Tab-separated table of C-alpha atoms in Angstrom:
chain	number	residue	atom	x	y	z
O	1	MET	CA	-18.352	-9.691	9.766
O	2	GLU	CA	-18.263	-12.185	13.399
O	3	TYR	CA	-15.132	-13.238	12.098
O	4	ARG	CA	-13.616	-10.448	11.834
O	5	ILE	CA	-15.135	-9.587	15.755
O	6	CYS	CA	-13.569	-12.708	16.896
O	7	SER	CA	-11.157	-14.470	14.917
O	8	GLN	CA	-8.335	-17.212	14.850
O	9	GLU	CA	-5.836	-14.462	14.767
O	10	GLU	CA	-7.063	-11.882	17.437
O	11	MET	CA	-7.103	-15.216	19.549
O	12	LEU	CA	-3.492	-16.088	18.906
O	13	ARG	CA	-2.532	-13.070	18.387
O	14	ARG	CA	-0.642	-12.420	21.916
O	15	LEU	CA	0.801	-15.968	20.984
O	16	GLY	CA	3.895	-15.402	22.403
O	17	ASP	CA	2.223	-13.815	25.759
O	18	TYR	CA	1.827	-17.572	26.713
O	19	VAL	CA	5.093	-18.768	25.616
O	20	ASN	CA	6.900	-18.653	29.120
O	21	ILE	CA	10.175	-20.394	28.325
O	22	GLU	CA	11.371	-20.969	32.564
O	23	THR	CA	15.130	-22.865	32.484
O	24	PRO	CA	16.870	-24.577	35.731
O	25	SER	CA	20.064	-23.274	34.308
O	26	ARG	CA	22.096	-20.471	35.798
O	27	ASP	CA	24.199	-20.034	32.803
O	28	TYR	CA	21.231	-17.441	31.434
O	29	GLU	CA	17.797	-16.036	33.121
O	30	GLN	CA	14.210	-16.647	32.321
O	31	LEU	CA	14.058	-15.330	28.832
O	32	GLN	CA	10.451	-14.526	27.571
O	33	LEU	CA	9.656	-15.678	23.974
O	34	LEU	CA	6.928	-13.868	21.805
O	35	ASN	CA	5.985	-10.454	24.035
O	36	ASN	CA	6.307	-7.206	23.549
O	37	ARG	CA	9.841	-6.660	25.946
O	38	MET	CA	12.028	-8.878	23.603
O	39	GLU	CA	14.299	-6.618	23.483
O	40	GLN	CA	14.710	-6.569	27.896
O	41	ASP	CA	14.881	-10.447	27.335
O	42	LEU	CA	17.725	-10.237	24.871
O	43	GLN	CA	19.851	-7.950	27.222
O	44	ALA	CA	19.100	-10.416	30.457
O	45	ALA	CA	19.679	-13.190	28.823
O	46	GLY	CA	22.467	-12.541	26.404
O	47	ALA	CA	23.056	-13.548	22.999
O	48	GLU	CA	26.164	-15.381	23.393
O	49	LYS	CA	24.186	-17.241	26.385
O	50	THR	CA	21.487	-18.665	23.854
O	51	SER	CA	21.996	-22.025	21.558
O	52	VAL	CA	20.886	-22.180	18.176
O	53	LEU	CA	17.838	-23.983	18.565
O	54	ALA	CA	16.583	-21.685	21.591
O	55	ALA	CA	17.244	-18.743	18.842
O	56	TRP	CA	15.708	-20.171	16.148
O	57	VAL	CA	12.800	-20.824	18.705
O	58	GLY	CA	12.326	-17.657	19.682
O	59	ILE	CA	12.080	-15.926	16.041
O	60	ILE	CA	9.943	-18.178	15.193
O	61	CYS	CA	7.907	-17.012	18.416
O	62	TYR	CA	8.155	-13.556	17.183
O	63	THR	CA	7.618	-14.008	13.844
O	64	LEU	CA	4.043	-15.218	14.597
O	65	GLN	CA	3.384	-12.996	17.232
O	66	ILE	CA	4.369	-10.165	14.842
O	67	TYR	CA	1.255	-11.455	12.303
O	68	PHE	CA	-1.062	-12.683	14.731
O	69	ASP	CA	-0.681	-9.036	16.568
O	70	PHE	CA	-1.380	-6.962	13.669
O	71	SER	CA	-3.310	-8.739	11.357
O	72	GLY	CA	-5.866	-9.575	14.705
O	73	TYR	CA	-5.974	-5.680	14.624
O	74	SER	CA	-6.471	-5.607	11.093
O	75	ASP	CA	-9.104	-7.618	11.244
O	76	MET	CA	-11.358	-6.382	14.140
O	77	ALA	CA	-10.944	-2.576	12.374
O	78	ILE	CA	-12.252	-4.614	8.948
O	79	GLY	CA	-15.159	-5.904	11.501
O	80	LEU	CA	-16.163	-2.757	13.051
O	81	GLY	CA	-15.963	-1.456	9.771
O	82	TYR	CA	-19.039	-3.333	8.545
O	83	MET	CA	-20.812	-2.695	11.680
O	84	PHE	CA	-20.938	1.373	10.526
O	85	GLY	CA	-21.192	0.636	6.732
O	86	PHE	CA	-17.244	0.913	5.662
O	87	LYS	CA	-15.636	-1.575	3.692
O	88	PHE	CA	-11.463	-1.501	4.385
O	89	ASN	CA	-9.283	-3.522	2.138
O	90	GLU	CA	-7.812	-6.846	3.742
O	91	ASN	CA	-3.835	-5.547	5.176
O	92	PHE	CA	-2.472	-8.999	5.315
O	93	ASN	CA	-2.937	-12.349	2.956
O	94	TYR	CA	-1.224	-15.075	4.440
O	95	PRO	CA	1.958	-13.412	3.769
O	96	TYR	CA	3.660	-16.875	5.030
O	97	ILE	CA	2.897	-18.511	2.515
O	98	ALA	CA	4.612	-15.974	0.298
O	99	ASP	CA	7.799	-17.817	-1.709
O	100	SER	CA	9.574	-14.905	-2.530
O	101	VAL	CA	10.089	-11.449	-0.619
O	102	THR	CA	8.453	-9.318	-3.459
O	103	ASP	CA	5.191	-11.902	-2.675
O	104	PHE	CA	5.631	-11.557	0.805
O	105	TRP	CA	5.284	-7.685	0.953
O	106	ARG	CA	2.335	-7.979	-1.315
O	107	ARG	CA	0.717	-10.018	1.193
O	108	TRP	CA	2.320	-8.377	4.444
O	109	HIS	CA	0.628	-4.234	5.668
O	110	ILE	CA	-0.754	-3.619	2.029
O	111	SER	CA	-1.943	-0.582	2.874
O	112	LEU	CA	1.894	0.811	4.214
O	113	SER	CA	3.397	-0.254	1.346
O	114	SER	CA	0.233	0.874	-1.059
O	115	TRP	CA	0.765	4.490	0.192
O	116	PHE	CA	4.477	4.457	-0.403
O	117	ARG	CA	3.797	3.234	-4.167
O	118	ASP	CA	1.269	5.487	-4.673
O	119	TYR	CA	3.000	8.651	-3.104
O	120	VAL	CA	6.897	7.861	-3.257
O	121	TYR	CA	7.539	5.638	-5.263
O	122	ILE	CA	5.147	6.121	-8.057
O	123	PRO	CA	6.305	10.067	-7.909
O	124	LEU	CA	9.771	9.159	-7.978
O	125	GLY	CA	9.067	7.871	-11.272
O	126	GLY	CA	8.651	4.612	-10.452
O	127	ASN	CA	9.382	1.068	-13.019
O	128	ARG	CA	9.046	3.537	-15.853
O	129	ARG	CA	12.901	5.173	-16.003
O	130	LYS	CA	16.222	3.355	-16.641
O	131	THR	CA	17.525	0.192	-14.105
O	132	PRO	CA	19.770	3.162	-12.446
O	133	ARG	CA	16.684	5.329	-11.548
O	134	VAL	CA	14.296	2.274	-10.651
O	135	ILE	CA	16.933	1.327	-7.999
O	136	PHE	CA	17.112	4.510	-6.566
O	137	ASN	CA	13.980	4.745	-5.980
O	138	LEU	CA	13.781	1.192	-4.929
O	139	ALA	CA	16.256	2.551	-2.271
O	140	VAL	CA	14.173	5.591	-1.505
O	141	VAL	CA	11.164	4.244	-0.634
O	142	TRP	CA	12.567	1.348	1.635
O	143	LEU	CA	14.784	3.600	3.282
O	144	LEU	CA	12.132	5.687	4.244
O	145	THR	CA	10.058	2.983	5.196
O	146	GLY	CA	12.922	1.684	7.440
O	147	LEU	CA	12.514	5.270	9.227
O	148	TRP	CA	8.856	5.454	9.204
O	149	HIS	CA	8.925	2.868	11.984
O	150	GLY	CA	11.478	4.692	14.079
O	151	ALA	CA	15.038	6.933	13.702
O	152	ALA	CA	17.168	4.187	14.408
O	153	TRP	CA	19.848	2.117	13.052
O	154	ASN	CA	18.242	-0.926	13.407
O	155	PHE	CA	15.196	0.115	11.534
O	156	VAL	CA	17.581	1.978	8.575
O	157	ILE	CA	19.081	-1.267	8.155
O	158	TRP	CA	15.704	-3.445	8.130
O	159	GLY	CA	14.395	-1.232	5.365
O	160	LEU	CA	17.628	-1.272	3.071
O	161	TYR	CA	17.715	-5.196	4.195
O	162	TYR	CA	14.590	-5.516	1.893
O	163	GLY	CA	15.339	-2.636	-0.281
O	164	VAL	CA	18.375	-4.248	-1.808
O	165	LEU	CA	16.696	-7.767	-1.449
O	166	LEU	CA	13.931	-7.179	-3.978
O	167	ILE	CA	16.564	-5.097	-6.014
O	168	ALA	CA	18.348	-8.330	-6.359
O	169	GLU	CA	15.240	-10.090	-6.943
O	170	LYS	CA	13.956	-7.899	-9.590
O	171	TYR	CA	17.611	-7.390	-11.141
O	172	ILE	CA	19.564	-10.827	-10.767
O	173	PHE	CA	17.693	-13.510	-9.328
O	174	LYS	CA	14.129	-13.252	-11.453
O	175	LYS	CA	14.912	-15.657	-13.656
O	176	LEU	CA	16.292	-18.450	-11.449
O	177	LEU	CA	13.859	-18.153	-8.809
O	178	LYS	CA	11.074	-19.403	-11.480
O	179	ARG	CA	13.366	-22.528	-12.137
O	180	ILE	CA	14.139	-23.572	-8.122
O	181	PRO	CA	10.513	-25.529	-6.383
O	182	LYS	CA	8.653	-23.533	-4.983
O	183	TRP	CA	9.128	-25.603	-1.565
O	184	ILE	CA	12.812	-24.029	-1.589
O	185	THR	CA	12.136	-20.769	-2.449
O	186	HIS	CA	9.213	-20.820	0.368
O	187	ILE	CA	11.301	-21.817	3.443
O	188	THR	CA	13.967	-19.660	2.161
O	189	THR	CA	11.332	-16.378	2.142
O	190	LEU	CA	10.566	-17.489	5.375
O	191	VAL	CA	14.344	-17.677	6.761
O	192	ILE	CA	14.717	-14.361	5.125
O	193	VAL	CA	11.993	-12.796	6.953
O	194	MET	CA	13.043	-14.039	10.309
O	195	ILE	CA	16.314	-12.348	9.882
O	196	GLY	CA	14.481	-9.192	8.793
O	197	TRP	CA	12.511	-9.469	12.320
O	198	VAL	CA	15.753	-9.615	14.014
O	199	PHE	CA	16.944	-6.301	13.353
O	200	PHE	CA	12.515	-4.867	13.335
O	201	SER	CA	12.302	-6.270	17.374
O	202	ALA	CA	16.044	-5.911	18.677
O	203	PRO	CA	16.327	-2.655	21.052
O	204	ASN	CA	19.442	-1.802	18.709
O	205	LEU	CA	21.804	-2.707	15.683
O	206	THR	CA	24.192	-4.550	18.243
O	207	GLU	CA	21.432	-6.544	20.295
O	208	ALA	CA	20.966	-7.733	16.833
O	209	VAL	CA	23.974	-8.760	15.369
O	210	ASN	CA	23.984	-10.278	18.336
O	211	TYR	CA	20.948	-12.370	17.999
O	212	ILE	CA	21.983	-13.416	14.309
O	213	LYS	CA	25.030	-14.940	15.870
O	214	ALA	CA	23.499	-16.966	17.778
O	215	MET	CA	21.322	-17.735	15.339
O	216	PHE	CA	24.092	-19.736	13.449
O	217	GLY	CA	26.160	-20.677	15.770
O	218	GLY	CA	27.703	-17.506	17.726
O	219	GLY	CA	26.107	-18.345	21.108
O	220	ALA	CA	26.016	-21.263	23.574
O	221	GLY	CA	26.438	-24.156	21.322
O	222	VAL	CA	23.740	-25.977	18.702
O	223	ILE	CA	21.146	-27.337	21.429
O	224	ASN	CA	21.455	-27.973	25.432
O	225	SER	CA	18.824	-28.949	27.552
O	226	ASP	CA	17.267	-25.559	28.259
O	227	SER	CA	16.665	-25.176	24.612
O	228	VAL	CA	15.023	-28.234	24.428
O	229	TYR	CA	13.265	-27.784	27.430
O	230	ILE	CA	11.947	-24.322	25.242
O	231	LEU	CA	10.976	-26.247	22.302
O	232	THR	CA	9.078	-29.191	23.697
O	233	THR	CA	7.008	-26.888	26.361
O	234	ASN	CA	6.098	-24.584	23.358
O	235	LEU	CA	5.910	-26.949	20.215
O	236	LEU	CA	2.375	-27.428	20.293
O	237	VAL	CA	1.103	-23.060	20.544
O	238	ILE	CA	4.032	-22.738	17.822
O	239	ILE	CA	2.256	-25.360	15.681
O	240	ILE	CA	-0.910	-24.493	16.244
O	241	GLY	CA	-0.088	-20.367	15.994
O	242	ALA	CA	2.307	-21.763	12.168
O	243	VAL	CA	-1.498	-23.534	10.682
O	244	CYS	CA	-3.412	-20.639	11.533
O	245	ALA	CA	-0.903	-18.438	9.644
O	246	THR	CA	-1.845	-20.434	6.703
O	247	PRO	CA	-5.306	-20.640	4.444
O	248	ALA	CA	-5.522	-24.179	5.837
O	249	TYR	CA	-8.453	-23.299	8.161
O	250	LYS	CA	-10.392	-21.110	5.594
O	251	ARG	CA	-9.618	-24.360	3.051
O	252	VAL	CA	-11.612	-26.293	5.168
O	253	ILE	CA	-14.832	-24.192	5.947
O	254	ASN	CA	-15.126	-23.726	2.354
O	255	ARG	CA	-15.638	-27.471	2.021
O	256	MET	CA	-18.126	-27.568	4.412
O	257	LYS	CA	-21.956	-26.633	3.888
O	258	PRO	CA	-23.298	-23.847	4.755
O	259	LYS	CA	-25.217	-24.842	7.675
O	260	THR	CA	-22.738	-26.536	8.765
O	261	VAL	CA	-20.531	-23.505	8.903
O	262	ASN	CA	-22.897	-21.229	10.590
O	263	ASN	CA	-23.735	-23.900	13.529
O	264	LEU	CA	-19.934	-24.241	13.981
O	265	LYS	CA	-20.249	-20.452	14.138
O	266	ILE	CA	-23.030	-20.021	16.419
O	267	ALA	CA	-20.978	-22.891	18.617
O	268	VAL	CA	-17.639	-21.904	18.442
O	269	TYR	CA	-17.471	-17.639	17.868
O	270	PRO	CA	-19.226	-17.636	21.529
O	271	LEU	CA	-16.611	-19.304	22.804
O	272	LEU	CA	-13.460	-18.360	21.273
O	273	LEU	CA	-14.671	-14.453	22.775
O	274	ILE	CA	-14.176	-15.671	26.054
O	275	LEU	CA	-11.110	-17.724	25.923
O	276	CYS	CA	-10.241	-14.369	24.823
O	277	ILE	CA	-11.307	-12.117	27.319
O	278	ILE	CA	-9.998	-14.902	29.953
O	279	PHE	CA	-6.869	-14.604	28.087
O	280	MET	CA	-6.883	-10.781	28.425
O	281	ILE	CA	-7.762	-10.977	31.923
O	282	SER	CA	-5.082	-12.774	33.482
O	283	GLU	CA	-2.716	-11.331	31.307
O	284	THR	CA	-0.296	-8.353	32.432
O	285	TYR	CA	-0.630	-4.653	30.373
O	286	ASN	CA	0.523	-6.011	27.304
O	287	PRO	CA	0.305	-2.657	24.479
O	288	PHE	CA	-0.173	-3.691	20.607
O	289	LEU	CA	3.216	-3.983	19.387
O	290	TYR	CA	2.455	-1.361	16.406
O	291	PHE	CA	2.137	0.972	19.098
O	292	ARG	CA	5.908	1.511	19.319
O	293	PHE	CA	5.683	3.095	16.092
């Protein structure tokens, strides 16, 4: 239970709020990555002034932020539930270790995907119908999933984006994915998910398209001094976030003796709690990302 209240996810859920990018160039203004004002930053900087490296660092940071932000709150809710005698199901199961889009959505926001499965997909007929109807059912579910997050075209595209990918995996690439090495499908899935987060986080469809263009060379070149500065000054935080988004921590704990684990909890958890409080006090007001929806 104490792990739920002060977990590594909660300590790092505001990761983006600590990664501030100060650039000496006048070509684009200060770009703050990994915070809840990503859309304002994109408008201020302009995707056309963002290099490939800076664009990828930005979306990697946002990818970590949204996971730690939402997963951290979910873990806190589970821990608080235990305190009052309630047991809530896991809402995240290390989604960024997924090796397919289908696997990702079995691990990400499990409560939401389960609700749409039980109350929309299955009532429509689920996968018990013929292929055209199953495809229609999936399209409806993902269109509604996008609209659930907001009545804007970027959310509609985000929902349909995943709908098309899931349909393609189910009916076109299912056998191929089984033959491809896992490390390749894992990297491919991460890239697909990060592109999806661009649509999800951008204020509108135009900004999303421009940012994706910057990711693939449509901005201010591939690399410049500013993007190198961005990467080098924040690399350690990104690495910590990436490691904590995997089950590596849990595997290490499971190999340790119970007494050693308990001693570490007594020593480390109070420190983590203090660090969380210090960071929150030093931060300006920065609401939970999902308050938007």
